[in-house]
Amino acid sequence: MFERIVTAIETTVLGLWAGSMAGFAFIFAPIAIKSVPHMDTFASLIAATIRGVGSFGTICGGIAIAASLARVGGGGGRNLALVRIGLVAVALALSAYESQTIIPRMEATAARVPGPIDSVPKDDPRRVAYDAEHKASSSVYGTAFLCVVAALSLAAFGRRAQA
């Protein structure tokens, strides 16, 4: 019974985290880029949202790790738990890197763009820098998302039933 409860907790928090990441990437960000005309405003909004999703992920990831550890407290399933914990730890590290390193660079670049990013020629150094930072951000965010989804997928598996 205990394992079922902590499994439910682990899958729920990982599902919430994955859902928040997907909601940002596939719904919010595309709408924001079409709706917010000035680059500095857009960048501030996106940065705040990514940081919010990252903070939410830190809470969810911490709970998921604790639940995963609790699931193996009685023995068995350690290898799978270690894989899940590793995936969550990588996602947390990537999220922190994005929030603390990539996003500040993007904000600084966006602050130098007076209007919409599309108004700046693609060969302009500010646009080149922003596009490179956006690509890095998307790669890091996408990898973190895949780690969370993988951990969520593995969370359904527990110890084998004892005969």
XYZ file of N, CA and C in Angstrom:
489
model
N 0.818 -1.196 0.000
C 0.000 0.000 0.000
C 0.867 1.268 0.000
N 1.914 1.251 0.842
C 2.799 2.413 0.924
C 3.433 2.708 -0.432
N 3.911 1.641 -1.106
C 4.556 1.854 -2.409
C 3.576 2.465 -3.407
N 2.330 2.056 -3.356
C 1.321 2.626 -4.266
C 1.113 4.111 -4.002
N 1.120 4.486 -2.757
C 0.923 5.897 -2.409
C 2.097 6.738 -2.903
N 3.322 6.295 -2.618
C 4.474 7.092 -3.052
C 4.630 7.042 -4.577
N 4.207 5.949 -5.205
C 4.208 5.889 -6.670
C 3.229 6.921 -7.227
N 2.060 7.017 -6.610
C 1.072 8.013 -7.042
C 1.611 9.429 -6.864
N 2.295 9.664 -5.753
C 2.889 10.988 -5.516
C 3.953 11.279 -6.566
N 4.852 10.320 -6.779
C 5.939 10.518 -7.741
C 5.405 10.773 -9.149
N 4.469 9.959 -9.592
C 3.940 10.150 -10.949
C 3.155 11.449 -11.073
N 2.459 11.822 -10.021
C 1.691 13.073 -10.064
C 2.605 14.284 -10.193
N 3.642 14.373 -9.355
C 4.508 15.551 -9.418
C 5.306 15.592 -10.715
N 5.736 14.418 -11.209
C 6.442 14.409 -12.495
C 5.495 14.788 -13.628
N 4.248 14.333 -13.556
C 3.258 14.711 -14.571
C 2.951 16.204 -14.547
N 2.842 16.763 -13.353
C 2.614 18.212 -13.243
C 3.789 18.999 -13.811
N 4.988 18.554 -13.496
C 6.191 19.232 -13.995
C 6.261 19.143 -15.507
N 6.087 17.946 -16.042
C 6.117 17.775 -17.503
C 5.012 18.601 -18.160
N 3.841 18.607 -17.551
C 2.730 19.387 -18.105
C 3.000 20.876 -18.112
N 3.624 21.377 -17.043
C 3.935 22.811 -17.002
C 4.969 23.166 -18.062
N 5.939 22.265 -18.250
C 6.960 22.508 -19.281
C 6.342 22.481 -20.676
N 5.487 21.501 -20.919
C 4.832 21.393 -22.224
C 3.909 22.581 -22.459
N 3.176 22.980 -21.439
C 2.279 24.134 -21.569
C 3.020 25.396 -21.953
N 4.182 25.591 -21.329
C 4.986 26.750 -21.686
C 5.474 26.658 -23.130
N 6.093 25.535 -23.468
C 6.754 25.393 -24.773
C 5.779 25.350 -25.943
N 4.671 24.665 -25.761
C 3.786 24.428 -26.899
C 2.572 25.350 -26.961
N 2.269 26.034 -25.846
C 1.090 26.910 -25.842
C 1.474 28.358 -25.558
N 2.071 28.597 -24.384
C 2.346 29.965 -23.965
C 3.357 30.691 -24.852
N 4.534 30.101 -25.051
C 5.595 30.789 -25.804
C 5.169 31.139 -27.234
N 4.535 30.224 -27.982
C 4.106 30.603 -29.336
C 3.078 31.740 -29.353
N 2.198 31.744 -28.362
C 1.211 32.835 -28.287
C 1.907 34.144 -27.926
N 2.827 34.089 -26.968
C 3.521 35.298 -26.521
C 4.329 35.934 -27.641
N 5.003 35.113 -28.436
C 5.852 35.692 -29.490
C 5.012 36.410 -30.547
N 3.774 35.981 -30.729
C 2.889 36.640 -31.694
C 2.153 37.836 -31.090
N 2.043 37.859 -29.764
C 1.205 38.863 -29.108
C 1.965 40.014 -28.465
N 3.222 39.799 -28.107
C 3.984 40.830 -27.403
C 4.921 41.497 -28.404
N 4.667 42.768 -28.741
C 5.377 43.394 -29.849
C 6.843 43.765 -29.587
N 7.186 44.139 -28.387
C 8.552 44.605 -28.138
C 9.402 43.512 -27.529
N 10.617 43.398 -28.049
C 11.509 42.319 -27.671
C 11.841 42.335 -26.186
N 12.080 43.505 -25.604
C 12.445 43.538 -24.196
C 11.300 43.056 -23.307
N 10.071 43.435 -23.659
C 8.901 42.983 -22.909
C 8.713 41.481 -23.069
N 8.834 41.010 -24.307
C 8.715 39.581 -24.579
C 9.758 38.803 -23.793
N 11.003 39.253 -23.831
C 12.087 38.554 -23.146
C 11.856 38.520 -21.638
N 11.388 39.617 -21.071
C 11.109 39.654 -19.627
C 10.000 38.678 -19.252
N 8.960 38.652 -20.071
C 7.833 37.753 -19.824
C 8.266 36.288 -19.920
N 9.000 35.964 -20.964
C 9.472 34.591 -21.162
C 10.442 34.194 -20.052
N 11.361 35.088 -19.708
C 12.336 34.788 -18.662
C 11.637 34.522 -17.328
N 10.671 35.362 -16.990
C 9.944 35.171 -15.734
C 9.181 33.853 -15.740
N 8.605 33.506 -16.871
C 7.857 32.253 -16.965
C 8.784 31.047 -16.869
N 9.908 31.091 -17.567
C 10.863 29.981 -17.488
C 11.378 29.830 -16.057
N 11.650 30.930 -15.408
C 12.107 30.853 -14.017
C 11.003 30.280 -13.116
N 9.764 30.667 -13.383
C 8.639 30.121 -12.615
C 8.472 28.626 -12.827
N 8.551 28.197 -14.079
C 8.467 26.766 -14.385
C 9.650 26.040 -13.744
N 10.817 26.674 -13.763
C 11.998 26.074 -13.133
C 11.835 25.932 -11.626
N 11.291 26.940 -10.978
C 11.055 26.864 -9.529
C 10.025 25.786 -9.203
N 8.972 25.736 -9.997
C 7.961 24.694 -9.837
C 8.597 23.321 -10.034
N 9.473 23.214 -11.029
C 10.170 21.966 -11.291
C 11.089 21.564 -10.154
N 11.711 22.529 -9.511
C 12.578 22.235 -8.369
C 11.761 21.595 -7.242
N 10.598 22.133 -6.997
C 9.719 21.563 -5.965
C 9.258 20.164 -6.378
N 8.762 20.046 -7.602
C 8.290 18.742 -8.087
C 9.424 17.725 -8.131
N 10.581 18.148 -8.602
C 11.729 17.244 -8.676
C 12.176 16.777 -7.305
N 12.189 17.674 -6.355
C 12.561 17.293 -4.987
C 11.591 16.273 -4.399
N 10.307 16.503 -4.613
C 9.294 15.554 -4.128
C 9.438 14.218 -4.846
N 9.678 14.256 -6.160
C 9.836 13.018 -6.934
C 11.040 12.213 -6.449
N 12.140 12.888 -6.177
C 13.331 12.194 -5.674
C 13.036 11.576 -4.306
N 12.387 12.327 -3.433
C 12.048 11.800 -2.108
C 11.118 10.595 -2.229
N 10.137 10.686 -3.105
C 9.208 9.563 -3.298
C 9.921 8.352 -3.874
N 10.817 8.579 -4.805
C 11.572 7.473 -5.401
C 12.439 6.790 -4.349
N 13.061 7.579 -3.504
C 13.866 7.008 -2.419
C 12.994 6.229 -1.444
N 11.827 6.742 -1.147
C 10.909 6.053 -0.235
C 10.437 4.722 -0.822
N 10.261 4.709 -2.132
C 9.798 3.471 -2.781
C 10.797 2.338 -2.636
N 12.077 2.645 -2.590
C 13.084 1.579 -2.484
C 13.522 1.352 -1.044
N 12.930 2.058 -0.125
C 13.302 1.900 1.283
C 13.151 0.472 1.773
N 12.184 -0.236 1.235
C 11.954 -1.614 1.647
C 12.769 -2.609 0.850
N 13.594 -2.145 -0.050
C 14.430 -3.036 -0.857
C 13.822 -3.262 -2.222
N 14.644 -3.696 -3.156
C 14.172 -3.968 -4.513
C 13.966 -2.699 -5.311
N 14.105 -2.821 -6.602
C 13.850 -1.685 -7.481
C 14.867 -0.563 -7.407
N 16.004 -0.801 -6.804
C 16.991 0.262 -6.629
C 17.539 0.791 -7.960
N 17.832 -0.103 -8.871
C 18.428 0.335 -10.138
C 17.481 1.269 -10.894
N 16.212 0.888 -10.957
C 15.232 1.727 -11.641
C 15.054 3.063 -10.921
N 15.058 3.008 -9.593
C 14.948 4.244 -8.812
C 16.140 5.152 -9.069
N 17.329 4.574 -9.146
C 18.523 5.379 -9.417
C 18.459 6.014 -10.799
N 17.919 5.309 -11.768
C 17.757 5.880 -13.108
C 16.784 7.054 -13.046
N 15.652 6.869 -12.372
C 14.667 7.960 -12.257
C 15.272 9.162 -11.540
N 15.953 8.902 -10.449
C 16.592 9.991 -9.691
C 17.629 10.693 -10.554
N 18.399 9.927 -11.305
C 19.395 10.521 -12.206
C 18.751 11.405 -13.258
N 17.667 10.929 -13.847
C 16.966 11.729 -14.862
C 16.425 13.023 -14.261
N 15.849 12.933 -13.080
C 15.322 14.137 -12.414
C 16.464 15.083 -12.060
N 17.574 14.547 -11.577
C 18.722 15.390 -11.234
C 19.272 16.115 -12.462
N 19.350 15.409 -13.587
C 19.812 16.053 -14.829
C 18.832 17.154 -15.233
N 17.538 16.878 -15.151
C 16.534 17.895 -15.501
C 16.655 19.117 -14.598
N 16.866 18.887 -13.314
C 17.024 20.004 -12.377
C 18.277 20.819 -12.687
N 19.366 20.137 -12.986
C 20.618 20.832 -13.316
C 20.468 21.644 -14.596
N 19.838 21.063 -15.598
C 19.630 21.785 -16.862
C 18.730 22.993 -16.663
N 17.695 22.820 -15.882
C 16.780 23.935 -15.601
C 17.502 25.067 -14.879
N 18.333 24.719 -13.915
C 19.108 25.738 -13.193
C 20.085 26.443 -14.129
N 20.746 25.676 -14.983
C 21.682 26.259 -15.944
C 20.958 27.234 -16.874
N 19.807 26.832 -17.349
C 19.060 27.716 -18.242
C 18.655 29.001 -17.527
N 18.108 28.862 -16.322
C 17.636 30.035 -15.579
C 18.755 30.968 -15.143
N 19.901 30.399 -14.776
C 20.966 31.210 -14.204
C 22.025 31.661 -15.207
N 22.093 30.998 -16.357
C 23.132 31.334 -17.326
C 22.563 31.787 -18.664
N 21.748 30.961 -19.273
C 21.260 31.271 -20.624
C 20.264 32.426 -20.614
N 19.297 32.377 -19.731
C 18.248 33.409 -19.695
C 18.828 34.801 -19.432
N 19.739 34.984 -18.485
C 20.315 36.326 -18.309
C 21.015 36.852 -19.572
N 21.685 35.966 -20.305
C 22.315 36.396 -21.562
C 21.252 36.811 -22.575
N 20.173 36.037 -22.653
C 19.096 36.379 -23.591
C 18.456 37.718 -23.216
N 18.257 37.946 -21.935
C 17.678 39.213 -21.480
C 18.578 40.390 -21.846
N 19.869 40.226 -21.656
C 20.807 41.308 -21.983
C 20.800 41.588 -23.479
N 20.772 40.550 -24.287
C 20.726 40.741 -25.742
C 19.419 41.382 -26.152
N 18.304 40.901 -25.602
C 16.992 41.443 -25.951
C 16.870 42.917 -25.572
N 17.516 43.319 -24.494
C 17.470 44.720 -24.059
C 18.117 45.655 -25.079
N 19.006 45.122 -25.916
C 19.669 45.932 -26.937
C 18.872 46.004 -28.237
N 17.742 45.281 -28.296
C 16.898 45.290 -29.493
C 15.708 46.205 -29.209
N 15.570 47.316 -29.927
C 14.557 48.312 -29.605
C 13.113 47.895 -29.924
N 12.906 46.980 -30.811
C 11.555 46.589 -31.202
C 11.462 45.085 -31.331
N 10.557 44.634 -32.165
C 10.426 43.185 -32.376
C 11.720 42.593 -32.951
N 12.041 41.387 -32.527
C 13.264 40.742 -33.005
C 13.234 40.585 -34.521
N 12.039 40.400 -35.078
C 11.917 40.258 -36.529
C 12.263 41.536 -37.285
N 12.301 42.674 -36.567
C 12.651 43.935 -37.221
C 14.162 44.083 -37.396
N 14.919 43.211 -36.759
C 16.378 43.256 -36.832
C 16.831 42.267 -37.907
N 17.647 42.715 -38.842
C 18.121 41.793 -39.895
C 18.815 40.568 -39.305
N 18.664 39.434 -39.971
C 19.215 38.169 -39.479
C 20.735 38.182 -39.354
N 21.414 39.051 -40.083
C 22.873 39.096 -39.994
C 23.369 40.139 -38.978
N 22.465 40.882 -38.352
C 22.826 41.836 -37.312
C 23.400 41.053 -36.125
N 24.516 41.493 -35.539
C 25.135 40.756 -34.428
C 24.192 40.511 -33.250
N 23.292 41.467 -32.992
C 22.327 41.269 -31.894
C 21.382 40.120 -32.218
N 20.930 40.058 -33.454
C 20.022 38.985 -33.879
C 20.748 37.640 -33.898
N 21.970 37.636 -34.383
C 22.759 36.403 -34.408
C 22.950 35.883 -32.976
N 23.298 36.797 -32.066
C 23.504 36.406 -30.670
C 22.207 35.889 -30.051
N 21.119 36.612 -30.276
C 19.843 36.191 -29.697
C 19.409 34.837 -30.258
N 19.544 34.660 -31.558
C 19.154 33.382 -32.170
C 19.986 32.224 -31.619
N 21.285 32.448 -31.404
C 22.150 31.408 -30.831
C 21.742 31.102 -29.387
N 21.431 32.138 -28.617
C 20.999 31.944 -27.235
C 19.655 31.222 -27.185
N 18.757 31.588 -28.100
C 17.457 30.926 -28.150
C 17.619 29.446 -28.501
N 18.508 29.158 -29.433
C 18.759 27.763 -29.807
C 19.300 26.978 -28.612
N 20.247 27.569 -27.885
C 20.798 26.909 -26.696
C 19.713 26.695 -25.645
N 18.893 27.714 -25.439
C 17.808 27.614 -24.474
C 16.839 26.506 -24.856
N 16.472 26.452 -26.124
C 15.540 25.423 -26.591
C 16.123 24.027 -26.425
N 17.404 23.877 -26.701
C 18.058 22.572 -26.559
C 18.105 22.131 -25.094
N 18.489 23.042 -24.231
C 18.585 22.718 -22.805
C 17.195 22.425 -22.249
N 16.232 23.268 -22.565
C 14.855 23.084 -22.086
C 14.286 21.767 -22.617
N 14.498 21.502 -23.894
C 13.994 20.273 -24.501
C 14.595 19.035 -23.878
N 15.881 19.080 -23.593
C 16.543 17.936 -22.956
C 16.008 17.729 -21.541
N 15.829 18.821 -20.803
C 15.259 18.715 -19.456
C 13.851 18.125 -19.532
N 13.068 18.582 -20.487
C 11.702 18.070 -20.667
C 11.722 16.566 -20.946
N 12.596 16.132 -21.831
C 12.690 14.704 -22.150
C 13.114 13.884 -20.926
N 13.992 14.430 -20.113
C 14.390 13.736 -18.882
C 13.197 13.575 -17.935
N 12.402 14.618 -17.795
C 11.229 14.549 -16.916
C 10.225 13.532 -17.464
N 9.981 13.561 -18.764
C 9.042 12.614 -19.373
C 9.553 11.175 -19.225
N 10.850 10.975 -19.401
C 11.423 9.640 -19.228
C 11.271 9.174 -17.782
N 11.548 10.050 -16.827
C 11.388 9.694 -15.412
C 9.928 9.375 -15.110
N 9.026 10.158 -15.673
C 7.592 9.910 -15.497
C 7.211 8.543 -16.054
N 7.709 8.217 -17.214
C 7.411 6.926 -17.832
C 7.928 5.771 -16.975
N 9.106 5.933 -16.407
C 9.695 4.880 -15.578
C 9.067 4.808 -14.189
N 8.440 5.897 -13.750
C 7.862 5.931 -12.402
C 6.727 4.926 -12.231
N 6.119 4.532 -13.315
C 5.027 3.569 -13.237
C 5.514 2.183 -12.842
N 6.804 1.930 -13.025
C 7.347 0.616 -12.728
C 7.886 0.571 -11.319
N 7.591 -0.487 -10.623
C 8.076 -0.644 -9.265
C 8.727 -1.995 -9.083
N 8.736 -2.425 -7.877
C 9.317 -3.738 -7.585
C 8.436 -4.836 -8.142
N 9.059 -5.943 -8.461
C 8.292 -7.103 -8.899
C 7.554 -7.694 -7.714
N 6.401 -8.214 -8.002
C 5.614 -8.832 -6.934
C 6.374 -10.032 -6.363
N 6.374 -10.137 -5.075
C 7.033 -11.252 -4.411
C 6.139 -12.486 -4.506
N 6.730 -13.631 -4.824
C 5.945 -14.867 -4.948
C 5.639 -15.454 -3.595
